[in-house]
Amino acid sequence: MNETISLGLNMTFVGIVVVFASLIILCIIISFFPILNPKKTRTSAKSEPANISSIPQVKDTRNNGVPEGDLSDDSLVAVLTAAVLASMRNRPDVKIRVTSFKRIEQTSPVWNTTGRKEYIANKL
Amino acid sequence: MFTDFLNTIKELALSSGYAKGSPLQFLMIGIACFLIYLAIVKQYEPLLLLPISFGVLLTNLPFANLYHPELFITSSGHIDIQNIVEHGGLLDFLYLGVKLGIYPPLIFLGIGAMTDFGPLLANPKSLLLGAAAQLGIFMTFIGALFFGYTPQEAGSIGIIGGADGPTAIFVTSKLAPHLLGPIAIAAYSYMALVPLIQPPIMKLLTTKKERQVVMQQLRPVSKLEKVVFPISVTILVSLFLPDATPLVGMLMLGNLFRESGVVERINKTAQNELINIITIFLGVTVGATAKAEYFLNTKTLGIIALGLIAFSFGTAGGVIFGKIMYYATGGKVNPLIGSAGVSAVPMAARVSQKVGQKENPANFLLMHAMGPNVAGVIGSAIAAGVLLSVLQ
């Protein structure tokens, strides 16, 4: 019985130590991987604030891609901003700034779109 | 004339499988049909459970003589290839791929070609979650020893906790080949049941606040990083643990095919045709080892019970370490991603996503959970290497 306990504990200890040691070393090595990236990418990534990726940048291509000088429909921008913030549940870490907007044609019936979304959500 | 006809029919009937088959064989045929039902109707890991269950059916058909376990059990402990060629059946020849440890590494090659290690590279700390989730393997090893299994059998049962079918088959074929059938069936059945087994454990070990944590977006990973990764892992792990090389080496070779982008044809073959062919061979032959006389005993019941314990401990280990990371990072890590450390790619990651989104519909944990998930594959291969190097 004592031998069984000793073997079991020994194996468990050795196994956990080896698995953790291997993966910790791997973790350390991987954490240096960003050095491999070209310098330009690293500096540009550093200069950007952490939450910049969460700011949607939509190009205004109305009038055949010619940007409008003035943003005439301020109220629409406000509505869009509010809608995005509401869907993000007003998370403090997400900052939204709508710089432009563009109407996208509805190519499929709204029920089809909803059905597809539900299907994808069920598959997750 | 009529009497002769009746006698012939009678002799035919008496020599048929219906008359000569043992009750145990018919029971196994019933079990095989149940497993086929689970694979087709319930869709429990059908890609493997279907060939495995059909293998169980074939091997238990009386007088079909497709598989002869006695050919692989020799006094010297070595396989007598000549004897197998002379006396073997179809499944004996195919089983050589399992016995010689060929199929599981080839499956790993395909898995490597299908796996994106990007989430792991973006968040290397998730490797630790993949390590913590291997706790189930070693806890079950101790449990199995207490229940009277030999150390080799206990190691094979424990590896079920790695939630990685090919790894479980690879280790068992080396340490306890007589348990291959029940262990493979237990491993794949529990992998299919991950969505039922894990959520209660995840909820039990975490608070609502912890489950609601929204994790920061992962950084983009360059192609160069993805190419260097498989090469580094192969060198590092294989030098440290040579017994893990067949699994880790092939996994990383498959991944290098994928990420290098220069061998698209080979990459496509590895993740489609090759893995599919090997899956058929592996599934049918592993199922064939579940002959009535080897499968229907108390050891199988013990394996099924211990397999569940292994999965539960693995999940708990990952979630507990996730909690540690939650506190260590000041609440930036959602502990739910820890449960994905038990391989079972991508099912376990999907479970983390689903449980997390139930608590906070705006939460998307899938990519964060893929990190520990693929780390679990590497972790279980390393754990397998430890078991093989100590127990073989």
PDB file of C-alpha atoms in Angstrom, chain A:
ATOM      1  CA  MET A   1       0.000   0.000   0.000  1.00  0.00           C
ATOM      2  CA  ASN A   2       2.790   2.354   0.951  1.00  0.00           C
ATOM      3  CA  GLU A   3       4.502   1.579  -2.348  1.00  0.00           C
ATOM      4  CA  THR A   4       1.309   2.430  -4.236  1.00  0.00           C
ATOM      5  CA  ILE A   5       0.981   5.770  -2.435  1.00  0.00           C
ATOM      6  CA  SER A   6       4.652   6.511  -2.974  1.00  0.00           C
ATOM      7  CA  LEU A   7       4.486   5.637  -6.695  1.00  0.00           C
ATOM      8  CA  GLY A   8       1.283   7.610  -7.195  1.00  0.00           C
ATOM      9  CA  LEU A   9       2.535  10.731  -5.448  1.00  0.00           C
ATOM     10  CA  ASN A  10       5.953  10.513  -7.074  1.00  0.00           C
ATOM     11  CA  MET A  11       4.454  10.178 -10.557  1.00  0.00           C
ATOM     12  CA  THR A  12       1.993  13.011  -9.921  1.00  0.00           C
ATOM     13  CA  PHE A  13       4.695  15.308  -8.608  1.00  0.00           C
ATOM     14  CA  VAL A  14       7.144  14.524 -11.422  1.00  0.00           C
ATOM     15  CA  GLY A  15       4.419  14.752 -14.068  1.00  0.00           C
ATOM     16  CA  ILE A  16       3.028  18.095 -12.932  1.00  0.00           C
ATOM     17  CA  VAL A  17       6.501  19.593 -12.487  1.00  0.00           C
ATOM     18  CA  VAL A  18       7.650  18.443 -15.953  1.00  0.00           C
ATOM     19  CA  VAL A  19       4.462  19.597 -17.708  1.00  0.00           C
ATOM     20  CA  PHE A  20       4.538  22.981 -15.977  1.00  0.00           C
ATOM     21  CA  ALA A  21       8.302  23.422 -16.463  1.00  0.00           C
ATOM     22  CA  SER A  22       8.074  22.642 -20.203  1.00  0.00           C
ATOM     23  CA  LEU A  23       5.152  24.961 -20.762  1.00  0.00           C
ATOM     24  CA  ILE A  24       6.592  27.765 -18.594  1.00  0.00           C
ATOM     25  CA  ILE A  25       9.829  27.661 -20.633  1.00  0.00           C
ATOM     26  CA  LEU A  26       7.735  27.661 -23.802  1.00  0.00           C
ATOM     27  CA  CYS A  27       5.704  30.575 -22.438  1.00  0.00           C
ATOM     28  CA  ILE A  28       8.876  32.577 -21.773  1.00  0.00           C
ATOM     29  CA  ILE A  29      10.232  31.835 -25.254  1.00  0.00           C
ATOM     30  CA  ILE A  30       6.930  32.785 -26.910  1.00  0.00           C
ATOM     31  CA  SER A  31       6.751  36.040 -24.970  1.00  0.00           C
ATOM     32  CA  PHE A  32       9.926  37.097 -26.828  1.00  0.00           C
ATOM     33  CA  PHE A  33       8.364  36.324 -30.218  1.00  0.00           C
ATOM     34  CA  PRO A  34       7.135  39.914 -30.820  1.00  0.00           C
ATOM     35  CA  ILE A  35      10.834  40.830 -31.206  1.00  0.00           C
ATOM     36  CA  LEU A  36      10.723  38.892 -34.469  1.00  0.00           C
ATOM     37  CA  ASN A  37       8.271  41.368 -35.933  1.00  0.00           C
ATOM     38  CA  PRO A  38       9.602  44.184 -38.135  1.00  0.00           C
ATOM     39  CA  LYS A  39      10.519  47.294 -36.137  1.00  0.00           C
ATOM     40  CA  LYS A  40       8.023  49.491 -37.929  1.00  0.00           C
ATOM     41  CA  THR A  41       5.080  47.420 -36.754  1.00  0.00           C
ATOM     42  CA  ARG A  42       6.279  47.429 -33.178  1.00  0.00           C
ATOM     43  CA  THR A  43       6.710  51.204 -32.986  1.00  0.00           C
ATOM     44  CA  SER A  44       3.367  51.852 -34.578  1.00  0.00           C
ATOM     45  CA  ALA A  45       1.706  49.389 -32.206  1.00  0.00           C
ATOM     46  CA  LYS A  46       3.341  51.062 -29.223  1.00  0.00           C
ATOM     47  CA  SER A  47       2.314  54.537 -30.249  1.00  0.00           C
ATOM     48  CA  GLU A  48      -1.347  53.585 -30.471  1.00  0.00           C
ATOM     49  CA  PRO A  49      -3.453  53.531 -27.335  1.00  0.00           C
ATOM     50  CA  ALA A  50      -4.735  50.102 -26.252  1.00  0.00           C
ATOM     51  CA  ASN A  51      -8.351  50.789 -27.066  1.00  0.00           C
ATOM     52  CA  ILE A  52      -7.798  52.292 -30.502  1.00  0.00           C
ATOM     53  CA  SER A  53      -8.671  49.002 -32.202  1.00  0.00           C
ATOM     54  CA  SER A  54     -12.118  49.141 -30.729  1.00  0.00           C
ATOM     55  CA  ILE A  55     -12.895  52.459 -32.448  1.00  0.00           C
ATOM     56  CA  PRO A  56     -14.756  51.682 -35.657  1.00  0.00           C
ATOM     57  CA  GLN A  57     -13.406  53.631 -38.607  1.00  0.00           C
ATOM     58  CA  VAL A  58     -15.937  53.689 -41.413  1.00  0.00           C
ATOM     59  CA  LYS A  59     -15.002  55.505 -44.556  1.00  0.00           C
ATOM     60  CA  ASP A  60     -17.639  57.728 -46.008  1.00  0.00           C
ATOM     61  CA  THR A  61     -17.870  56.857 -49.665  1.00  0.00           C
ATOM     62  CA  ARG A  62     -21.015  58.720 -50.430  1.00  0.00           C
ATOM     63  CA  ASN A  63     -20.853  60.882 -53.501  1.00  0.00           C
ATOM     64  CA  ASN A  64     -18.608  58.342 -55.251  1.00  0.00           C
ATOM     65  CA  GLY A  65     -16.004  58.261 -52.525  1.00  0.00           C
ATOM     66  CA  VAL A  66     -15.593  62.018 -52.309  1.00  0.00           C
ATOM     67  CA  PRO A  67     -15.715  62.872 -48.592  1.00  0.00           C
ATOM     68  CA  GLU A  68     -18.165  65.482 -47.591  1.00  0.00           C
ATOM     69  CA  GLY A  69     -16.657  68.564 -46.090  1.00  0.00           C
ATOM     70  CA  ASP A  70     -19.238  69.005 -43.391  1.00  0.00           C
ATOM     71  CA  LEU A  71     -20.965  66.316 -41.432  1.00  0.00           C
ATOM     72  CA  SER A  72     -24.463  67.555 -42.092  1.00  0.00           C
ATOM     73  CA  ASP A  73     -26.444  64.831 -40.295  1.00  0.00           C
ATOM     74  CA  ASP A  74     -25.165  65.295 -36.749  1.00  0.00           C
ATOM     75  CA  SER A  75     -28.226  63.731 -35.223  1.00  0.00           C
ATOM     76  CA  LEU A  76     -27.655  60.523 -37.219  1.00  0.00           C
ATOM     77  CA  VAL A  77     -24.073  60.372 -35.921  1.00  0.00           C
ATOM     78  CA  ALA A  78     -25.411  60.768 -32.396  1.00  0.00           C
ATOM     79  CA  VAL A  79     -27.923  57.962 -32.931  1.00  0.00           C
ATOM     80  CA  LEU A  80     -25.248  55.667 -34.363  1.00  0.00           C
ATOM     81  CA  THR A  81     -22.909  56.380 -31.460  1.00  0.00           C
ATOM     82  CA  ALA A  82     -25.680  55.721 -28.953  1.00  0.00           C
ATOM     83  CA  ALA A  83     -26.641  52.479 -30.684  1.00  0.00           C
ATOM     84  CA  VAL A  84     -23.064  51.186 -30.683  1.00  0.00           C
ATOM     85  CA  LEU A  85     -22.590  52.143 -27.039  1.00  0.00           C
ATOM     86  CA  ALA A  86     -25.871  50.492 -26.082  1.00  0.00           C
ATOM     87  CA  SER A  87     -24.890  47.273 -27.816  1.00  0.00           C
ATOM     88  CA  MET A  88     -21.501  47.364 -26.052  1.00  0.00           C
ATOM     89  CA  ARG A  89     -23.398  47.767 -22.758  1.00  0.00           C
ATOM     90  CA  ASN A  90     -21.694  51.079 -21.950  1.00  0.00           C
ATOM     91  CA  ARG A  91     -18.419  49.445 -21.090  1.00  0.00           C
ATOM     92  CA  PRO A  92     -16.034  52.047 -19.685  1.00  0.00           C
ATOM     93  CA  ASP A  93     -13.039  50.537 -21.494  1.00  0.00           C
ATOM     94  CA  VAL A  94     -14.584  51.001 -24.927  1.00  0.00           C
ATOM     95  CA  LYS A  95     -14.576  54.488 -26.415  1.00  0.00           C
ATOM     96  CA  ILE A  96     -16.471  55.078 -29.623  1.00  0.00           C
ATOM     97  CA  ARG A  97     -16.047  57.916 -32.103  1.00  0.00           C
ATOM     98  CA  VAL A  98     -18.088  57.754 -35.278  1.00  0.00           C
ATOM     99  CA  THR A  99     -16.105  59.600 -37.915  1.00  0.00           C
ATOM    100  CA  SER A 100     -18.313  58.788 -40.868  1.00  0.00           C
ATOM    101  CA  PHE A 101     -21.121  56.501 -41.919  1.00  0.00           C
ATOM    102  CA  LYS A 102     -22.330  54.767 -45.051  1.00  0.00           C
ATOM    103  CA  ARG A 103     -25.591  53.086 -45.884  1.00  0.00           C
ATOM    104  CA  ILE A 104     -25.144  49.449 -46.863  1.00  0.00           C
ATOM    105  CA  GLU A 105     -27.757  47.989 -49.159  1.00  0.00           C
ATOM    106  CA  GLN A 106     -29.880  45.227 -47.636  1.00  0.00           C
ATOM    107  CA  THR A 107     -29.115  42.332 -49.961  1.00  0.00           C
ATOM    108  CA  SER A 108     -31.123  39.658 -48.170  1.00  0.00           C
ATOM    109  CA  PRO A 109     -34.462  39.738 -46.322  1.00  0.00           C
ATOM    110  CA  VAL A 110     -34.191  40.764 -42.690  1.00  0.00           C
ATOM    111  CA  TRP A 111     -35.645  37.444 -41.490  1.00  0.00           C
ATOM    112  CA  ASN A 112     -32.914  35.556 -43.362  1.00  0.00           C
ATOM    113  CA  THR A 113     -30.265  37.693 -41.685  1.00  0.00           C
ATOM    114  CA  THR A 114     -31.810  37.113 -38.240  1.00  0.00           C
ATOM    115  CA  GLY A 115     -32.062  33.384 -38.901  1.00  0.00           C
ATOM    116  CA  ARG A 116     -28.408  33.229 -39.930  1.00  0.00           C
ATOM    117  CA  LYS A 117     -27.336  35.131 -36.811  1.00  0.00           C
ATOM    118  CA  GLU A 118     -29.320  32.786 -34.562  1.00  0.00           C
ATOM    119  CA  TYR A 119     -27.874  29.761 -36.339  1.00  0.00           C
ATOM    120  CA  ILE A 120     -24.310  31.017 -35.848  1.00  0.00           C
ATOM    121  CA  ALA A 121     -25.036  31.858 -32.201  1.00  0.00           C
ATOM    122  CA  ASN A 122     -26.339  28.321 -31.610  1.00  0.00           C
ATOM    123  CA  LYS A 123     -23.221  26.847 -33.152  1.00  0.00           C
ATOM    124  CA  LEU A 124     -20.908  28.731 -30.829  1.00  0.00           C
TER     125      LEU A 124
END
